């Protein structure tokens, strides 16, 4: 009989701000890391919802999880390839429900995840825990990261250090939670449309740009939100909203899309970080930003992804100016052909 790995013992004192925490994790080879973190958070003085303990009573799984998410103050999401796999990772359901309930989500990256976090939450900075796995063998690093995590939980300090923080600070990705949240938890139907979209993205010679149009109120934004949350091919999203200074601004759209791509494409992130971004972000012309922050970093030798990637723009007509001109549509229309053919626009 194999002995269970030793649980690292935290040296942290009890907190003066105990929280109710929902620990979202995958039933995979990293479950021991989830248990170690659960025990450390309990020792810190927090209450922790952990499905291994609470789903053994025969209660309906989804009902129990909804109850846990309704009870908690924060959601700690342990990201592994299994836990956030798309389109069917069960943690996606937990994330969607947490978004609907407006719970703060704190992502923790345990191991490398292909294409990163679901695009619906890629704006949220994550705590990189990779050098503390396995926890039983790296107790000092585990304890250090635990301190950072407790700061995020107890003091809302989600500004973790590192190169990604610089990109987030300079590019200022737009928060689309209010656009995505109403649609991801209770989406139903549209199977025929989703099948056609899947055929498009899986076709190696598919068109680089696909335009989906329908009358107002028929659910285009709901489809867009669902794709952003569950479709692994979606690497960036932008939701245009008429009259919204940021969401209708083409320059802000390009900056936001560039940041999201940096969370999904490693070579692009490295090239983007090497630019004089402090200077670039001062430019207000969207065409210049498109060339400098998208076209240039994506040009040249770059490993072709196994499958095409998609940038999703919803409500493009709502970016039309008062003078009847749609500058975002102009920038995308004129510039998308400069990008590699594996990067598609929906």
Tab-separated table of N, CA and C in Angstrom, residues 129-224:
chain	number	residue	atom	x	y	z
A	129	UNK	N	1.752	28.986	-9.533
A	129	UNK	CA	2.113	28.057	-8.466
A	129	UNK	C	2.974	26.910	-8.997
A	130	UNK	N	3.389	26.987	-10.266
A	130	UNK	CA	4.032	25.843	-10.911
A	130	UNK	C	5.310	25.387	-10.222
A	131	UNK	N	6.070	26.332	-9.655
A	131	UNK	CA	7.324	25.940	-9.024
A	131	UNK	C	7.124	25.398	-7.608
A	132	UNK	N	5.870	25.292	-7.157
A	132	UNK	CA	5.579	24.732	-5.836
A	132	UNK	C	4.892	23.371	-5.928
A	133	UNK	N	4.922	22.773	-7.105
A	133	UNK	CA	4.298	21.461	-7.333
A	133	UNK	C	5.397	20.438	-7.609
A	134	UNK	N	5.423	19.285	-6.887
A	134	UNK	CA	4.453	18.851	-5.878
A	134	UNK	C	4.684	19.530	-4.525
A	135	UNK	N	3.597	19.834	-3.847
A	135	UNK	CA	3.666	20.585	-2.596
A	135	UNK	C	4.439	19.842	-1.516
A	136	UNK	N	4.317	18.510	-1.472
A	136	UNK	CA	4.969	17.731	-0.426
A	136	UNK	C	6.494	17.817	-0.510
A	137	UNK	N	7.029	18.151	-1.693
A	137	UNK	CA	8.480	18.211	-1.881
A	137	UNK	C	9.005	19.643	-1.912
A	138	UNK	N	8.128	20.627	-1.993
A	138	UNK	CA	8.555	22.021	-2.147
A	138	UNK	C	7.811	22.900	-1.139
A	139	UNK	N	7.972	22.548	0.119
A	139	UNK	CA	7.186	23.184	1.174
A	139	UNK	C	7.496	24.669	1.323
A	140	UNK	N	8.763	25.064	1.113
A	140	UNK	CA	9.110	26.478	1.270
A	140	UNK	C	8.406	27.323	0.212
A	141	UNK	N	8.406	26.848	-1.048
A	141	UNK	CA	7.727	27.583	-2.115
A	141	UNK	C	6.215	27.549	-1.910
A	142	UNK	N	5.713	26.414	-1.469
A	142	UNK	CA	4.284	26.302	-1.176
A	142	UNK	C	3.883	27.361	-0.162
A	143	UNK	N	4.672	27.504	0.917
A	143	UNK	CA	4.355	28.458	1.967
A	143	UNK	C	4.415	29.900	1.449
A	144	UNK	N	5.412	30.178	0.587
A	144	UNK	CA	5.535	31.530	0.034
A	144	UNK	C	4.331	31.876	-0.838
A	145	UNK	N	3.944	30.948	-1.701
A	145	UNK	CA	2.781	31.196	-2.558
A	145	UNK	C	1.491	31.269	-1.747
A	146	UNK	N	1.428	30.483	-0.678
A	146	UNK	CA	0.251	30.526	0.180
A	146	UNK	C	0.076	31.920	0.771
A	147	UNK	N	1.186	32.551	1.141
A	147	UNK	CA	1.114	33.912	1.656
A	147	UNK	C	0.543	34.882	0.638
A	148	UNK	N	0.979	34.740	-0.619
A	148	UNK	CA	0.467	35.606	-1.684
A	148	UNK	C	-1.015	35.349	-1.925
A	149	UNK	N	-1.392	34.064	-1.901
A	149	UNK	CA	-2.794	33.714	-2.114
A	149	UNK	C	-3.667	34.281	-1.000
A	150	UNK	N	-3.189	34.209	0.236
A	150	UNK	CA	-3.975	34.725	1.352
A	150	UNK	C	-4.127	36.248	1.261
A	151	UNK	N	-3.118	36.936	0.731
A	151	UNK	CA	-3.260	38.373	0.484
A	151	UNK	C	-4.387	38.633	-0.516
A	152	UNK	N	-4.421	37.819	-1.569
A	152	UNK	CA	-5.471	37.979	-2.580
A	152	UNK	C	-6.845	37.698	-1.976
A	153	UNK	N	-6.934	36.660	-1.154
A	153	UNK	CA	-8.209	36.276	-0.553
A	153	UNK	C	-8.680	37.313	0.458
A	154	UNK	N	-7.781	37.731	1.336
A	154	UNK	CA	-8.170	38.541	2.489
A	154	UNK	C	-8.121	40.046	2.226
A	155	UNK	N	-7.292	40.472	1.248
A	155	UNK	CA	-7.111	41.894	1.023
A	155	UNK	C	-7.410	42.319	-0.419
A	156	UNK	N	-7.936	41.400	-1.225
A	156	UNK	CA	-8.260	41.683	-2.628
A	156	UNK	C	-7.038	42.140	-3.420
A	157	UNK	N	-5.866	41.624	-3.088
A	157	UNK	CA	-4.641	41.973	-3.808
A	157	UNK	C	-4.407	40.953	-4.912
A	158	UNK	N	-4.931	41.275	-6.097
A	158	UNK	CA	-4.797	40.368	-7.236
A	158	UNK	C	-3.706	40.815	-8.206
A	159	UNK	N	-2.915	41.806	-7.820
A	159	UNK	CA	-1.874	42.318	-8.712
A	159	UNK	C	-0.565	41.573	-8.458
A	160	UNK	N	-0.526	40.307	-8.903
A	160	UNK	CA	0.665	39.491	-8.722
A	160	UNK	C	1.805	40.036	-9.577
A	161	UNK	N	3.038	39.872	-9.090
A	161	UNK	CA	4.191	40.419	-9.781
A	161	UNK	C	4.513	39.612	-11.032
A	162	UNK	N	5.281	40.250	-11.946
A	162	UNK	CA	5.748	39.523	-13.125
A	162	UNK	C	5.462	40.261	-14.412
A	163	UNK	N	5.952	39.677	-15.538
A	163	UNK	CA	5.792	40.313	-16.836
A	163	UNK	C	4.347	40.491	-17.241
A	164	UNK	N	3.493	39.552	-16.838
A	164	UNK	CA	2.086	39.677	-17.208
A	164	UNK	C	1.447	40.874	-16.527
A	165	UNK	N	1.907	41.195	-15.331
A	165	UNK	CA	1.379	42.365	-14.637
A	165	UNK	C	1.709	43.640	-15.419
A	166	UNK	N	2.925	43.703	-15.976
A	166	UNK	CA	3.307	44.878	-16.780
A	166	UNK	C	2.386	45.015	-17.988
A	167	UNK	N	2.144	43.909	-18.679
A	167	UNK	CA	1.264	43.957	-19.846
A	167	UNK	C	-0.144	44.389	-19.448
A	168	UNK	N	-0.631	43.861	-18.348
A	168	UNK	CA	-1.969	44.230	-17.920
A	168	UNK	C	-2.040	45.702	-17.540
A	169	UNK	N	-1.004	46.184	-16.860
A	169	UNK	CA	-0.982	47.583	-16.431
A	169	UNK	C	-0.964	48.532	-17.631
A	170	UNK	N	-0.198	48.185	-18.671
A	170	UNK	CA	-0.050	49.080	-19.814
A	170	UNK	C	-1.192	48.945	-20.823
A	171	UNK	N	-1.635	47.715	-21.082
A	171	UNK	CA	-2.647	47.490	-22.113
A	171	UNK	C	-4.077	47.645	-21.593
A	172	UNK	N	-4.258	47.572	-20.291
A	172	UNK	CA	-5.556	47.824	-19.668
A	172	UNK	C	-6.692	47.046	-20.345
A	173	UNK	N	-6.665	45.713	-20.291
A	173	UNK	CA	-7.746	44.943	-20.923
A	173	UNK	C	-9.106	45.320	-20.347
A	174	UNK	N	-10.088	45.361	-21.210
A	174	UNK	CA	-11.425	45.799	-20.809
A	174	UNK	C	-12.137	44.670	-20.082
A	175	UNK	N	-12.889	45.028	-19.066
A	175	UNK	CA	-13.670	44.077	-18.279
A	175	UNK	C	-15.008	43.836	-18.982
A	176	UNK	N	-15.204	42.601	-19.465
A	176	UNK	CA	-16.447	42.252	-20.152
A	176	UNK	C	-17.350	41.359	-19.305
A	177	UNK	N	-17.115	41.323	-17.995
A	177	UNK	CA	-17.915	40.455	-17.132
A	177	UNK	C	-19.412	40.729	-17.283
A	178	UNK	N	-19.784	42.007	-17.347
A	178	UNK	CA	-21.214	42.334	-17.426
A	178	UNK	C	-21.828	41.905	-18.751
A	179	UNK	N	-21.001	41.735	-19.786
A	179	UNK	CA	-21.505	41.287	-21.086
A	179	UNK	C	-21.608	39.759	-21.147
A	180	UNK	N	-20.662	39.090	-20.490
A	180	UNK	CA	-20.605	37.627	-20.554
A	180	UNK	C	-21.470	36.983	-19.481
A	181	UNK	N	-21.463	37.560	-18.274
A	181	UNK	CA	-22.070	36.922	-17.105
A	181	UNK	C	-23.512	36.465	-17.308
A	182	UNK	N	-24.397	37.287	-17.900
A	182	UNK	CA	-25.801	36.864	-17.974
A	182	UNK	C	-26.047	35.651	-18.866
A	183	UNK	N	-25.052	35.267	-19.666
A	183	UNK	CA	-25.307	34.270	-20.708
A	183	UNK	C	-24.621	32.920	-20.509
A	184	UNK	N	-23.577	32.843	-19.670
A	184	UNK	CA	-22.776	31.613	-19.682
A	184	UNK	C	-23.365	30.491	-18.834
A	185	UNK	N	-24.093	30.817	-17.771
A	185	UNK	CA	-24.543	29.770	-16.857
A	185	UNK	C	-25.785	29.041	-17.352
A	186	UNK	N	-26.663	29.726	-18.087
A	186	UNK	CA	-27.956	29.130	-18.437
A	186	UNK	C	-28.194	29.063	-19.950
A	187	UNK	N	-27.134	29.015	-20.708
A	187	UNK	CA	-27.259	28.973	-22.165
A	187	UNK	C	-27.820	27.620	-22.605
A	188	UNK	N	-28.776	27.650	-23.534
A	188	UNK	CA	-29.353	26.427	-24.091
A	188	UNK	C	-29.614	26.625	-25.576
A	189	UNK	N	-29.657	25.498	-26.299
A	189	UNK	CA	-30.046	25.536	-27.703
A	189	UNK	C	-28.953	25.991	-28.642
A	190	UNK	N	-29.372	26.453	-29.827
A	190	UNK	CA	-28.483	26.935	-30.884
A	190	UNK	C	-27.523	25.837	-31.362
A	191	UNK	N	-27.956	24.591	-31.288
A	191	UNK	CA	-27.055	23.476	-31.628
A	191	UNK	C	-26.648	23.502	-33.101
A	192	UNK	N	-27.583	23.853	-33.978
A	192	UNK	CA	-27.281	23.870	-35.406
A	192	UNK	C	-26.247	24.947	-35.730
A	193	UNK	N	-26.419	26.115	-35.133
A	193	UNK	CA	-25.472	27.199	-35.356
A	193	UNK	C	-24.090	26.842	-34.813
A	194	UNK	N	-24.045	26.294	-33.601
A	194	UNK	CA	-22.768	25.928	-33.005
A	194	UNK	C	-22.062	24.856	-33.836
A	195	UNK	N	-22.827	23.937	-34.413
A	195	UNK	CA	-22.240	22.910	-35.265
A	195	UNK	C	-21.617	23.528	-36.518
A	196	UNK	N	-22.308	24.515	-37.103
A	196	UNK	CA	-21.776	25.173	-38.306
A	196	UNK	C	-20.514	25.969	-37.980
A	197	UNK	N	-20.509	26.631	-36.823
A	197	UNK	CA	-19.323	27.376	-36.407
A	197	UNK	C	-18.149	26.430	-36.136
A	198	UNK	N	-18.457	25.272	-35.556
A	198	UNK	CA	-17.414	24.273	-35.302
A	198	UNK	C	-16.831	23.772	-36.619
A	199	UNK	N	-17.676	23.533	-37.606
A	199	UNK	CA	-17.193	23.101	-38.923
A	199	UNK	C	-16.246	24.146	-39.515
A	200	UNK	N	-16.592	25.421	-39.336
A	200	UNK	CA	-15.747	26.501	-39.871
A	200	UNK	C	-14.376	26.513	-39.222
A	201	UNK	N	-14.333	26.410	-37.919
A	201	UNK	CA	-13.043	26.512	-37.244
A	201	UNK	C	-12.207	25.252	-37.448
A	202	UNK	N	-12.836	24.121	-37.679
A	202	UNK	CA	-12.087	22.877	-37.869
A	202	UNK	C	-11.621	22.680	-39.310
A	203	UNK	N	-12.150	23.486	-40.226
A	203	UNK	CA	-11.743	23.357	-41.624
A	203	UNK	C	-10.370	24.013	-41.822
A	204	UNK	N	-9.347	23.248	-42.208
A	204	UNK	CA	-8.006	23.829	-42.366
A	204	UNK	C	-7.971	24.975	-43.370
A	205	UNK	N	-8.829	24.914	-44.392
A	205	UNK	CA	-8.841	25.960	-45.418
A	205	UNK	C	-10.048	26.884	-45.262
A	206	UNK	N	-10.589	26.973	-44.056
A	206	UNK	CA	-11.746	27.827	-43.815
A	206	UNK	C	-11.400	29.293	-44.003
A	207	UNK	N	-12.398	30.098	-44.309
A	207	UNK	CA	-12.178	31.532	-44.491
A	207	UNK	C	-11.627	32.149	-43.218
A	208	UNK	N	-10.787	33.173	-43.383
A	208	UNK	CA	-10.161	33.792	-42.224
A	208	UNK	C	-11.140	34.657	-41.435
A	209	UNK	N	-12.180	35.152	-42.103
A	209	UNK	CA	-13.168	36.003	-41.435
A	209	UNK	C	-14.558	35.425	-41.667
A	210	UNK	N	-15.324	35.308	-40.588
A	210	UNK	CA	-16.713	34.853	-40.684
A	210	UNK	C	-17.607	35.888	-40.031
A	211	UNK	N	-18.650	36.295	-40.745
A	211	UNK	CA	-19.560	37.339	-40.268
A	211	UNK	C	-20.886	36.681	-39.907
A	212	UNK	N	-21.298	36.789	-38.665
A	212	UNK	CA	-22.576	36.263	-38.205
A	212	UNK	C	-23.523	37.429	-37.990
A	213	UNK	N	-24.649	37.430	-38.697
A	213	UNK	CA	-25.592	38.542	-38.576
A	213	UNK	C	-27.001	38.001	-38.324
A	214	UNK	N	-27.773	38.776	-37.583
A	214	UNK	CA	-29.168	38.436	-37.302
A	214	UNK	C	-29.839	39.675	-36.742
A	215	UNK	N	-31.145	39.647	-36.709
A	215	UNK	CA	-31.904	40.793	-36.187
A	215	UNK	C	-31.648	40.956	-34.688
A	216	UNK	N	-31.856	42.152	-34.149
A	216	UNK	CA	-31.668	42.379	-32.715
A	216	UNK	C	-32.535	41.442	-31.879
A	217	UNK	N	-31.996	40.987	-30.753
A	217	UNK	CA	-32.757	40.180	-29.818
A	217	UNK	C	-32.782	38.696	-30.097
A	218	UNK	N	-32.047	38.239	-31.130
A	218	UNK	CA	-32.074	36.816	-31.479
A	218	UNK	C	-30.942	36.021	-30.817
A	219	UNK	N	-30.136	36.672	-29.993
A	219	UNK	CA	-29.187	35.898	-29.183
A	219	UNK	C	-27.753	35.879	-29.660
A	220	UNK	N	-27.346	36.813	-30.508
A	220	UNK	CA	-25.965	36.820	-30.986
A	220	UNK	C	-24.967	36.984	-29.832
A	221	UNK	N	-25.275	37.892	-28.907
A	221	UNK	CA	-24.364	38.121	-27.782
A	221	UNK	C	-24.315	36.909	-26.866
A	222	UNK	N	-25.428	36.222	-26.696
A	222	UNK	CA	-25.441	35.004	-25.881
A	222	UNK	C	-24.537	33.933	-26.500
A	223	UNK	N	-24.600	33.798	-27.827
A	223	UNK	CA	-23.728	32.844	-28.520
A	223	UNK	C	-22.269	33.256	-28.346
A	224	UNK	N	-21.990	34.555	-28.503
A	224	UNK	CA	-20.619	35.040	-28.364
A	224	UNK	C	-20.072	34.756	-26.972
